[in-house]
XYZ file of C-alpha atoms in Angstrom:
772
model
C -39.399 40.881 -21.792
C -41.951 38.858 -19.573
C -39.694 35.319 -20.258
C -36.245 37.778 -19.156
C -37.652 38.464 -16.119
C -38.833 35.372 -14.874
C -35.301 34.135 -16.405
C -34.085 36.977 -13.988
C -36.690 36.822 -11.343
C -35.368 32.444 -10.442
C -31.645 33.480 -10.384
C -32.324 36.357 -7.992
C -34.119 33.378 -5.984
C -31.355 30.272 -6.394
C -29.047 32.926 -4.873
C -30.697 34.067 -2.420
C -31.330 29.811 -1.296
C -27.460 30.223 -1.452
C -24.423 30.246 1.129
C -21.889 27.556 2.613
C -23.218 24.973 4.217
C -21.967 23.914 7.699
C -21.515 20.231 8.631
C -22.207 18.625 11.968
C -19.143 15.857 10.912
C -17.903 17.882 14.078
C -15.205 16.740 17.026
C -16.347 14.726 19.391
C -19.750 13.100 17.409
C -22.699 13.901 18.697
C -24.858 11.033 19.827
C -27.988 11.320 17.218
C -27.745 13.575 14.580
C -31.292 13.454 12.805
C -31.825 15.624 9.346
C -35.168 16.527 8.693
C -36.689 16.874 6.079
C -37.306 21.249 5.587
C -35.311 23.931 4.369
C -32.329 24.774 6.586
C -31.547 28.464 8.726
C -29.801 30.843 7.521
C -26.963 31.860 9.530
C -26.233 36.237 8.482
C -25.579 38.812 9.919
C -29.383 39.092 10.663
C -29.590 36.749 13.254
C -29.927 37.816 17.128
C -29.495 35.016 20.417
C -31.495 35.089 22.398
C -31.682 34.145 26.089
C -33.720 33.704 28.843
C -33.605 37.707 30.938
C -33.478 35.910 34.318
C -30.743 33.831 32.911
C -26.993 35.025 33.826
C -24.965 31.901 32.722
C -27.444 31.574 29.507
C -26.646 35.488 29.321
C -23.214 34.722 29.178
C -23.436 31.519 27.151
C -25.198 34.044 24.340
C -22.440 36.642 24.335
C -19.613 33.556 23.757
C -21.414 32.334 20.928
C -21.977 35.677 19.408
C -18.686 35.921 19.330
C -17.410 32.286 17.976
C -19.835 33.816 15.067
C -17.886 36.435 14.614
C -15.140 33.970 14.670
C -15.659 32.185 12.041
C -17.548 34.166 9.485
C -16.793 38.016 11.011
C -21.114 39.003 11.800
C -21.557 40.314 15.825
C -25.137 38.505 16.393
C -26.704 40.551 18.876
C -27.376 39.532 22.063
C -30.920 39.791 23.380
C -32.912 38.536 26.360
C -36.886 37.517 26.215
C -39.755 36.893 29.104
C -41.064 33.812 28.799
C -41.554 32.591 25.639
C -40.615 33.379 22.479
C -41.256 33.261 18.622
C -39.708 34.706 15.159
C -37.664 34.051 13.097
C -33.640 34.346 12.401
C -33.111 33.819 15.961
C -30.778 31.424 18.108
C -32.847 30.138 21.205
C -31.520 29.447 24.008
C -32.969 27.970 27.278
C -33.297 25.488 29.485
C -35.526 21.618 29.437
C -35.588 19.604 32.034
C -36.989 16.751 30.680
C -33.119 16.279 28.713
C -32.060 13.645 31.812
C -28.153 13.586 31.374
C -26.765 16.854 33.252
C -24.447 18.060 30.638
C -26.174 16.660 27.800
C -27.769 19.312 24.658
C -30.453 19.127 22.191
C -30.004 21.148 19.595
C -33.980 21.799 17.015
C -32.436 23.486 13.636
C -35.253 24.508 11.029
C -35.642 27.091 9.036
C -37.402 30.141 11.432
C -34.650 28.836 14.126
C -32.111 27.217 16.296
C -33.228 26.444 19.705
C -29.760 24.466 21.668
C -31.072 23.388 24.797
C -29.855 22.336 27.889
C -30.592 20.250 31.075
C -27.994 22.900 32.453
C -26.334 25.438 31.438
C -23.321 23.656 30.722
C -25.309 21.311 28.456
C -26.440 24.559 26.306
C -22.289 25.452 26.395
C -21.722 21.984 25.033
C -24.222 22.726 22.285
C -23.523 26.387 21.178
C -19.412 24.166 20.845
C -21.231 21.203 18.539
C -22.656 24.524 16.432
C -19.537 26.335 16.978
C -18.132 23.886 15.632
C -20.910 23.355 12.664
C -19.819 26.867 11.017
C -17.509 26.753 8.410
C -14.140 28.952 8.885
C -14.794 32.122 6.139
C -16.635 31.251 5.158
C -18.318 33.644 1.913
C -21.723 35.011 2.633
C -24.031 33.122 4.394
C -23.965 30.061 5.841
C -26.753 27.733 5.718
C -27.687 25.025 8.512
C -29.100 22.371 7.129
C -32.636 21.118 9.864
C -32.084 19.287 12.032
C -32.037 17.699 15.431
C -29.204 16.541 17.464
C -28.865 15.493 20.826
C -25.889 14.143 22.840
C -24.514 13.821 25.717
C -20.628 12.669 27.403
C -19.928 9.067 28.548
C -17.776 10.883 30.901
C -18.000 13.074 33.429
C -14.654 13.460 34.231
C -13.134 15.398 31.003
C -9.974 16.645 32.149
C -7.277 18.098 30.287
C -2.942 18.380 32.880
C -0.537 20.607 32.047
C 2.367 20.910 33.922
C 3.773 24.538 35.115
C 6.756 23.321 38.177
C 9.357 22.311 34.813
C 8.987 25.893 32.783
C 6.472 28.329 33.497
C 3.975 29.584 31.590
C 2.098 33.275 31.876
C -1.664 33.476 32.726
C -2.929 34.983 30.045
C -1.826 31.033 27.971
C -3.295 28.776 30.519
C -6.090 30.815 29.388
C -5.795 30.451 26.170
C -5.076 26.651 27.485
C -8.622 26.435 29.042
C -10.229 27.967 25.797
C -8.653 24.111 24.183
C -10.100 23.097 26.787
C -14.385 24.113 25.540
C -13.289 23.717 22.250
C -12.892 20.036 22.883
C -15.937 19.604 25.784
C -13.168 19.304 28.415
C -14.277 20.254 31.659
C -11.225 19.668 34.042
C -8.226 21.789 34.328
C -5.517 19.586 35.800
C -2.749 22.155 36.962
C 0.454 20.746 38.328
C 1.503 23.847 39.984
C 4.899 22.674 41.999
C 7.966 19.919 41.369
C 11.578 19.515 42.324
C 11.913 21.869 39.389
C 10.055 24.274 40.777
C 6.634 26.183 43.237
C 4.355 28.219 41.207
C 2.340 29.002 43.889
C 2.033 31.790 45.673
C 1.526 30.549 49.330
C 1.972 33.771 52.507
C 2.328 31.928 55.357
C 5.993 30.714 53.240
C 7.091 33.511 51.405
C 10.051 31.584 50.408
C 8.740 28.769 48.046
C 8.047 31.611 45.496
C 10.968 33.733 46.506
C 13.684 30.192 46.124
C 11.595 27.987 45.374
C 9.909 29.287 41.963
C 13.593 30.485 40.707
C 15.595 27.310 38.785
C 19.495 28.999 38.274
C 20.094 26.497 35.304
C 18.790 23.594 33.446
C 20.178 20.649 32.359
C 20.925 20.113 28.526
C 19.775 18.360 26.417
C 18.251 14.635 27.825
C 18.266 14.430 31.546
C 21.943 12.840 32.530
C 23.539 14.989 29.727
C 25.602 16.758 32.287
C 25.805 19.652 30.435
C 23.417 22.837 31.888
C 22.701 25.890 30.683
C 23.311 29.098 32.485
C 20.109 30.506 32.021
C 17.859 31.284 35.011
C 13.721 30.233 34.390
C 11.543 31.821 37.281
C 7.410 32.547 37.664
C 5.182 31.824 40.351
C 1.410 32.957 40.041
C -0.153 35.443 42.651
C -3.455 33.988 44.231
C -4.739 37.073 42.899
C -3.655 35.531 39.403
C -4.784 31.677 40.074
C -8.192 32.549 41.319
C -8.510 35.408 38.167
C -7.994 32.200 36.497
C -10.539 29.785 38.196
C -12.960 32.090 37.234
C -11.806 32.133 34.274
C -12.265 28.687 33.792
C -15.650 28.432 35.444
C -16.947 31.012 32.875
C -16.324 27.905 30.990
C -17.511 25.104 32.575
C -14.008 24.347 33.435
C -13.239 22.624 36.950
C -9.893 23.544 37.963
C -8.013 21.027 40.348
C -4.697 21.955 41.638
C -1.997 19.712 42.273
C 0.669 20.231 45.220
C 2.738 17.080 44.488
C 3.870 15.023 47.879
C 5.502 13.722 49.719
C 8.268 13.632 46.769
C 8.853 15.721 43.991
C 9.691 18.661 46.880
C 13.188 19.410 46.042
C 11.919 23.284 45.476
C 10.239 23.369 48.506
C 13.077 22.195 50.342
C 15.007 24.849 49.023
C 13.502 27.546 50.333
C 12.419 25.087 53.950
C 15.441 22.877 54.441
C 14.046 22.628 57.771
C 11.206 19.831 56.007
C 13.809 17.260 55.267
C 15.153 14.589 56.190
C 18.841 15.839 56.377
C 18.870 19.473 56.104
C 20.515 19.633 53.419
C 21.271 22.231 51.532
C 19.410 21.854 48.283
C 19.038 22.902 45.058
C 15.535 23.576 42.684
C 16.632 21.211 40.632
C 18.323 21.460 37.919
C 17.633 18.008 36.012
C 15.098 15.981 35.589
C 13.769 12.780 37.261
C 13.365 11.170 40.849
C 15.204 12.713 43.632
C 15.858 10.443 46.622
C 15.196 14.361 48.522
C 11.582 13.833 50.091
C 9.414 15.580 52.441
C 10.264 14.560 56.289
C 7.555 13.010 57.335
C 8.805 12.292 60.509
C 8.743 15.138 61.182
C 6.340 17.447 62.559
C 6.611 20.834 61.707
C 6.830 18.664 58.609
C 3.293 18.229 57.782
C 2.235 21.013 59.278
C 3.734 22.769 56.512
C 1.461 20.399 54.546
C -1.298 21.061 55.299
C -0.584 25.029 56.133
C -0.480 25.059 52.323
C -3.250 22.788 51.933
C -5.286 25.674 53.664
C -4.419 28.519 51.831
C -4.889 26.317 48.369
C -8.673 25.591 49.150
C -9.036 29.550 49.576
C -7.476 30.167 46.021
C -9.225 27.141 44.648
C -13.196 25.804 44.485
C -12.550 22.561 43.419
C -14.022 18.947 45.286
C -11.134 17.314 44.440
C -6.582 18.600 44.778
C -4.846 16.316 43.917
C -1.579 15.897 46.212
C 0.786 13.194 44.191
C 2.436 10.556 45.985
C 3.725 9.677 43.520
C 7.909 8.749 42.475
C 8.629 9.097 46.441
C 11.956 6.916 47.242
C 12.509 5.263 50.996
C 15.904 6.039 50.651
C 16.296 9.120 53.075
C 13.225 7.912 55.233
C 14.819 4.221 56.241
C 18.199 6.966 57.823
C 15.896 9.646 59.594
C 15.765 9.107 63.037
C 12.651 11.325 62.713
C 10.874 8.779 60.470
C 11.886 5.915 62.002
C 10.226 7.006 65.323
C 6.794 8.066 63.474
C 7.081 4.464 61.872
C 7.566 3.100 65.142
C 4.112 5.694 67.119
C 2.262 5.103 64.642
C 2.628 0.649 64.629
C 3.310 0.827 60.562
C 4.849 -2.098 60.319
C 6.376 -3.713 56.900
C 5.211 -7.790 55.286
C 5.288 -9.446 52.740
C 3.912 -7.388 50.282
C 4.787 -3.521 51.660
C 8.118 -1.897 53.602
C 7.577 -0.131 56.700
C 8.275 2.839 55.040
C 5.682 2.370 52.335
C 3.719 2.915 54.992
C 4.962 5.900 56.198
C 3.612 7.036 52.313
C 0.736 5.733 53.205
C 0.127 7.497 56.416
C 1.545 10.907 55.216
C -1.594 9.990 52.646
C -4.162 9.191 54.721
C -3.572 12.157 57.427
C -3.483 14.685 54.471
C -6.817 13.386 52.665
C -7.933 13.507 56.292
C -7.489 16.847 56.534
C -9.179 17.988 53.359
C -12.668 15.905 53.775
C -12.971 17.569 56.992
C -13.236 20.446 55.048
C -15.535 19.331 52.320
C -13.082 18.353 49.835
C -11.580 14.643 48.208
C -7.725 13.696 47.733
C -6.456 12.101 44.002
C -3.762 10.828 44.027
C -1.503 8.949 40.784
C -1.197 4.978 41.222
C 1.374 4.797 43.689
C -1.518 5.295 46.163
C -1.791 1.428 46.084
C 1.733 0.658 46.913
C 0.756 0.130 51.408
C -1.949 1.124 52.476
C -4.721 3.093 50.339
C -6.560 5.876 51.976
C -9.548 5.141 52.488
C -11.890 8.168 50.424
C -8.812 8.476 47.797
C -9.365 8.421 43.856
C -7.147 6.455 41.714
C -5.487 8.678 38.749
C -4.031 5.882 37.081
C -0.368 6.096 35.210
C 1.281 3.327 34.662
C -0.602 2.301 32.067
C -4.812 1.286 33.210
C -3.095 -1.617 35.305
C -3.897 0.833 38.250
C -6.743 2.436 37.809
C -8.134 -1.377 36.872
C -7.204 -2.673 40.793
C -8.495 0.323 42.272
C -11.821 -0.206 40.505
C -11.624 -3.712 41.700
C -10.785 -2.631 45.074
C -14.178 -0.010 44.968
C -12.171 3.417 44.445
C -12.904 6.182 42.385
C -10.516 5.731 39.046
C -9.651 9.192 36.350
C -8.103 6.823 33.764
C -4.201 8.584 32.313
C -2.397 6.092 31.141
C 1.375 6.586 29.635
C 0.127 4.018 26.889
C -2.105 6.350 25.470
C -2.419 10.037 27.005
C 0.886 10.927 27.553
C 1.289 13.751 25.023
C 4.576 14.548 25.680
C 6.052 11.365 24.261
C 7.041 11.608 20.653
C 3.551 11.157 18.004
C 5.605 10.937 15.331
C 8.151 8.099 14.825
C 10.409 9.756 12.728
C 11.426 11.535 15.843
C 14.991 13.121 14.618
C 12.595 15.100 12.166
C 10.972 16.289 15.503
C 11.301 18.723 18.617
C 13.001 17.098 21.693
C 10.901 15.240 24.358
C 11.333 13.283 26.547
C 10.795 9.645 24.504
C 7.725 7.277 24.255
C 5.742 6.832 21.439
C 2.044 8.038 20.824
C 1.010 8.754 17.519
C -3.427 10.323 16.794
C -4.447 7.057 16.138
C -3.360 5.557 19.868
C -4.998 8.339 21.784
C -8.144 7.277 19.973
C -7.496 4.283 20.478
C -7.841 3.679 23.835
C -10.822 2.305 25.966
C -11.146 3.622 28.799
C -13.210 0.130 30.843
C -11.677 -2.764 29.274
C -11.083 -5.596 31.237
C -13.931 -4.299 33.308
C -17.938 -5.930 34.590
C -20.594 -3.550 34.132
C -20.305 -1.972 37.918
C -16.264 -1.406 38.567
C -16.889 0.198 35.333
C -18.899 2.381 37.027
C -16.311 3.372 39.196
C -14.604 5.271 36.312
C -15.204 8.991 36.158
C -13.668 10.007 33.217
C -10.716 10.031 31.349
C -7.414 12.395 31.643
C -4.275 12.867 29.186
C -0.679 14.434 31.251
C 0.955 17.307 28.969
C 4.460 17.264 31.199
C 7.068 19.804 30.417
C 10.896 19.434 31.024
C 11.541 19.343 26.987
C 8.389 22.051 26.529
C 9.526 25.631 27.591
C 7.887 27.785 24.767
C 3.788 27.874 24.471
C 3.735 27.788 20.323
C 5.770 24.213 21.551
C 2.604 23.018 23.272
C 0.275 23.643 21.340
C 2.274 21.379 18.430
C 2.306 18.648 21.420
C -1.695 18.769 22.630
C -3.499 19.506 19.013
C -4.617 17.478 17.000
C -4.495 14.109 19.778
C -7.219 16.879 22.113
C -8.775 16.158 19.501
C -8.343 12.206 19.450
C -8.539 12.235 23.332
C -12.476 14.007 22.822
C -13.901 11.035 21.868
C -12.835 8.982 24.039
C -14.332 11.148 26.673
C -17.701 11.452 24.618
C -18.453 10.129 22.584
C -20.433 6.383 23.272
C -17.906 3.285 22.079
C -19.088 2.045 19.543
C -20.288 5.637 18.070
C -16.355 5.530 17.535
C -14.754 4.887 13.459
C -10.973 6.078 13.492
C -11.578 6.743 9.475
C -14.424 9.205 10.200
C -12.769 10.778 13.147
C -9.877 11.706 10.295
C -12.434 12.826 8.084
C -14.211 15.140 10.679
C -10.482 16.081 11.602
C -10.219 18.307 8.786
C -13.012 20.459 9.587
C -11.070 20.822 13.015
C -8.304 21.485 12.072
C -9.980 24.321 9.734
C -10.766 26.477 13.066
C -6.986 25.631 14.821
C -5.772 27.829 11.438
C -8.268 30.299 12.056
C -6.982 30.493 16.060
C -3.675 30.653 14.231
C -2.479 27.259 16.395
C 0.979 25.466 16.213
C -1.201 22.373 15.767
C 1.168 19.077 14.206
C -0.108 18.543 11.192
C 0.931 14.018 10.882
C -2.155 13.188 10.197
C -1.128 14.604 6.757
C 2.234 12.088 6.460
C 2.485 9.502 4.848
C 1.443 5.922 6.874
C 3.057 3.437 5.814
C 3.732 -0.201 6.817
C 5.566 -2.701 6.112
C 4.647 -6.482 6.375
C 7.438 -9.282 6.555
C 6.615 -12.567 3.612
C 8.874 -14.998 5.596
C 8.516 -17.174 2.590
C 9.359 -15.268 -0.498
C 11.790 -13.223 1.934
C 10.386 -10.014 0.803
C 9.663 -7.178 2.229
C 6.232 -5.752 1.032
C 5.859 -1.323 2.147
C 1.680 -0.730 2.005
C 1.723 3.266 1.839
C -1.117 5.144 1.628
C -2.453 8.877 2.974
C -5.397 10.248 4.553
C -6.670 12.738 1.393
C -5.399 9.809 -1.235
C -3.014 12.345 -2.083
C -0.077 10.857 -5.113
C 2.236 9.328 -3.295
C 5.503 9.190 -5.046
C 9.128 6.851 -4.255
C 12.406 5.825 -5.106
C 14.466 3.224 -3.321
C 18.031 4.809 -4.161
C 17.790 6.849 -1.530
C 17.133 9.818 -3.880
C 14.741 12.601 -3.722
C 11.974 11.233 -5.001
C 9.509 14.182 -6.950
C 6.665 13.854 -9.429
C 8.962 12.180 -12.260
C 10.153 8.645 -9.172
C 8.315 6.041 -9.330
C 3.889 6.712 -8.294
C 2.418 4.385 -5.986
C 0.128 2.392 -7.120
C -0.386 -0.680 -5.147
C 2.287 -2.333 -2.661
C 5.975 -2.558 -3.233
C 7.669 -5.785 -2.479
C 11.576 -4.788 -0.781
C 14.250 -8.454 -1.818
C 17.635 -6.884 -1.349
C 18.846 -3.974 0.893
C 17.502 -0.132 -0.149
C 16.925 3.343 1.152
C 12.865 3.727 0.483
C 12.170 7.808 0.496
C 8.532 7.951 -0.278
C 6.516 11.378 -0.825
C 3.028 13.194 -1.489
C 2.482 15.507 -3.466
C -0.784 18.476 -2.755
C -1.066 21.140 -4.809
C -0.808 23.518 -1.946
C 2.164 21.614 0.224
C 4.039 18.665 0.184
C 4.108 15.517 2.257
C 6.774 15.420 5.546
C 9.705 12.534 3.594
C 8.672 8.471 4.599
C 12.054 7.353 4.676
C 12.766 3.790 5.670
C 16.197 1.513 5.404
C 17.133 -2.030 4.563
C 19.148 -4.151 4.871
C 19.177 -7.820 4.087
C 22.152 -10.564 5.348
C 21.664 -14.220 5.597
C 19.198 -13.518 9.307
C 16.461 -11.747 7.428
C 13.270 -13.441 7.044
C 14.398 -16.357 8.681
C 12.215 -18.559 10.231
C 13.208 -17.485 14.496
C 11.710 -18.781 18.392
C 12.834 -17.603 21.434
C 13.515 -19.275 24.582
C 11.197 -16.839 26.492
C 8.309 -14.246 24.972
C 8.924 -10.564 25.470
C 7.164 -7.487 28.362
C 3.427 -7.403 26.856
C 4.156 -3.970 26.584
C 6.971 -4.561 24.168
C 6.220 -7.735 22.691
C 4.930 -5.862 18.886
C 4.620 -8.251 16.593
C 7.220 -10.568 18.411
C 10.056 -12.877 17.444
C 9.587 -11.826 13.347
C 10.599 -7.537 15.189
C 14.383 -9.498 15.432
C 14.853 -10.500 12.330
C 12.520 -7.916 9.448
C 15.791 -5.618 7.998
C 14.473 -2.893 10.050
C 16.678 -1.084 12.481
C 15.668 0.432 15.372
C 16.530 4.175 16.499
C 16.618 5.416 19.862
C 13.349 5.761 20.800
C 12.250 2.289 21.793
C 8.479 2.282 22.100
C 7.795 3.034 18.381
C 7.708 -0.887 17.809
C 10.950 -1.608 16.195
C 12.302 -2.842 19.780
C 11.471 -5.467 22.143
C 11.656 -5.349 25.301
C 12.108 -8.376 28.393
C 12.431 -8.977 32.452
C 13.127 -11.422 33.952
C 14.530 -14.058 31.784
C 17.519 -14.232 29.341
C 16.265 -15.230 25.799
C 17.502 -17.262 23.427
C 16.646 -16.460 19.680
C 16.918 -19.693 17.714
C 17.353 -18.748 13.127
C 16.570 -21.643 10.777
C 18.599 -19.976 7.852
C 16.290 -22.461 5.272
C 19.035 -24.619 4.613
C 23.737 -24.841 5.167
C 25.319 -21.627 5.044
C 28.716 -20.461 4.826
C 29.038 -18.105 8.457
C 31.250 -15.843 11.092
C 29.385 -12.805 12.243
C 26.931 -12.785 14.230
C 25.949 -9.346 15.542
C 22.452 -8.459 17.814
C 22.289 -4.954 18.821
C 20.991 -3.471 21.574
C 19.970 -0.091 23.765
C 20.837 1.771 26.550
C 18.853 3.962 28.434
C 19.670 3.734 32.533
C 16.666 6.795 33.409
C 14.093 4.197 31.197
C 15.474 1.081 32.949
C 17.667 -0.810 30.050
C 20.658 -2.040 30.139
C 22.489 -3.690 27.139
C 24.399 -6.867 26.928
C 26.765 -8.147 28.665
C 27.136 -11.906 27.478
C 26.304 -14.086 24.013
C 26.879 -17.061 23.801
C 26.548 -18.117 19.342
C 26.201 -21.623 18.990
C 25.177 -23.474 15.460
C 24.043 -26.562 14.218
C 23.255 -28.278 10.528
C 19.965 -30.882 12.036
C 18.311 -27.820 14.772
C 19.418 -30.813 17.589
C 23.395 -31.358 17.609
C 24.650 -27.978 18.583
C 28.280 -26.425 18.853
C 29.382 -23.305 20.250
C 31.355 -21.538 18.219
C 32.048 -17.874 20.329
C 30.978 -16.952 23.693
C 31.702 -13.040 24.557
C 31.555 -11.123 27.581
C 30.565 -7.197 27.711
C 31.871 -4.715 30.726
C 29.129 -4.016 33.349
C 26.859 -1.283 32.922
C 27.947 1.207 36.194
C 26.627 4.821 34.153
C 23.450 5.294 35.455
C 22.880 8.411 32.961
C 24.175 5.924 29.890
C 22.143 6.492 26.860
C 23.116 4.466 23.213
C 22.505 2.184 21.717
C 25.745 -0.441 20.933
C 25.958 -3.346 18.475
C 27.360 -6.051 20.184
C 29.611 -8.450 17.893
C 30.378 -12.402 18.113
C 33.578 -12.954 15.302
C 34.220 -16.403 14.943
C 36.252 -18.683 12.526
C 33.913 -19.363 9.128
C 32.064 -22.497 9.103
C 29.105 -24.117 7.884
C 25.385 -24.445 9.413
C 21.856 -23.694 8.801
C 20.303 -23.474 12.389
C 21.651 -19.966 14.762
C 21.359 -20.358 18.155
C 22.158 -17.221 20.549
C 21.961 -16.881 24.337
C 21.409 -13.193 25.363
C 22.414 -11.959 28.342
C 21.428 -9.237 30.420
C 22.187 -7.465 33.328
C 20.673 -8.584 36.344
C 20.092 -5.672 39.029
C 20.511 -1.853 37.637
C 23.890 -0.827 39.843
C 24.671 1.780 43.140
C 23.213 4.860 42.779
C 20.564 4.911 40.365
C 17.096 5.660 41.054
C 15.882 1.966 41.467
C 18.914 0.132 42.209
C 19.067 -3.408 43.140
C 16.000 -3.461 40.550
C 15.701 -5.833 37.438
C 16.552 -3.809 34.224
C 15.063 -4.049 31.192
C 16.621 -5.361 28.272
C 15.793 -3.888 25.337
C 16.811 -5.507 21.491
C 16.719 -5.284 17.745
C 18.221 -6.452 14.356
C 20.221 -9.994 14.740
C 22.047 -9.467 11.042
C 24.263 -12.992 10.402
C 27.230 -12.833 7.915
């Protein structure tokens, strides 16, 4: 009986010490995690959260933590003040510590007795709370054990932003607050709120009531891609009252997030012009735009009443938003109307604005507008942010530049001594597709930015240490032309926001994509617990196709983030567990259609599909007379003969983009062969400044020295400024024997009349070259 009692007691002791263990493998990854050789802290229903009685901000932090624990565990810790010092057990203690060097830094000390979360500021404590929150398992059964440890952490960048466009599609206040909560979860501290554009004015301005009466309502919207020419008959409207705007500002401030409003000027103002046509160069009439894109009608900067209108708007904006920065856009403002407008030309003369070899007088009129608004805001203690078009002219002296057209504008601005926020469309435009399989994705504006691409951004690349200090931080943008529902917003930003958070917070030497994806699993569980509609591409098959030109074979490698078994077919049939299982790279040396699926207990992955077309040019040696544009080089010339056709998305790596010089391709077939046809695939996408082929010439040779022309084809110059398609350009000729085939490809020299870039040089995008 005595031995049985001992055994029962031992079982009881073990049971009392069991529980699901927390994990500090959170996102963003903390700077330093030091495990302690001690017993863990038991988080259960007996725990309370303590805060200094004289600190209302830490009281609110404590209340946040209590609610976070309730979300995860179903228990609500009591929130209790303390005076001066505190001791005891079973408590999470919040406190300030001036010895912590970084103002947003924090330290978490976990012992068996208690958890201390300390920061130099209340914001630092808040980020410590977020780390603790993400470490707790979602919906555990019973007690959670937090291993004894010390976590020291601080962010890399002081500006950690996320943008939301509510002008193209309006989202209610409740969702805006939910969006702000997502920023808090990801340790972000800046919400960039894009409130006005051609398609809608969303901010109440008391002095100009028609801005919301007229400018907030769009009576029709383009269907499908911009330029389709088809429109719905649905009224799209909505705006925020000043009371609602102030409520959002308050809500964000409680989460240590600054709200930066954007009123884009002097372009993207059709909604304002529809309300007040007298502020335009032509006087209208204008319509709240049913289309997406860039429009010639902009504010009349030569009209003094227009400038006073802008100052009035800014004055009311300052009463609503206490942020240091006001974003005034400055992008995509065509100069067409200004060139013809007497008032604008008078302003140019009066202000002594002169053109030179770099900038036109109208470019400097844009600079005049931006400088004047900057001066107005500077005099009231605020500063401006503008898109990198600010660099096209005489940049406003104290402006902070937001680099969106890649990183080049930010690099230039930093070298000029301006503060910079990196938001390059190469890595940070979350309205772009996140999967190359665009046919199975919701309609998006284009582009291709997968999770790994976001994670790979290095914001200070190409800058010296001193210049890097000018980079305040990083931001991602979500433009909503094609995003009308809140669930779609969530799908586009999650989990890419997690990758962005680690770019913003974690030191570059600590970043590792494989580590990130392993840690992402815990965060995805939190997304699920909160009912968020996140994208699940992380679970898709990741495939790479490598050309083996010696063996004339394509080698396909496949893997998954969780090593789930993969099954595949090569005949286009649907794969199952009865199909071939992937165990090593798959060689493909003939036309085939690969289908693959990762099989999991709960749900199979999305099917991966890839089609291969083999012809005489496939995997042949190829040289190009000119190299593609740097952003569209990808794997180089082999892309044109790799047996894989690109889809309608030119950013997936399947297309090569050329600008400035027409390419000539020389293909070595390896031995003489009978040929009679050359086909070149090319894309026309006018809104992306991409035009197709206007001419093909085909030459053949047996020795790569003496060539004979066998075909010359001319194709019409495209004039439809909204056209978007993929075309095969075919050159047939009499059957001939040749080893070398030279293909001279000629593209369009200028964008056509009526195009937003009229007279400028378009891109030429080509993909697969076939020889039969």
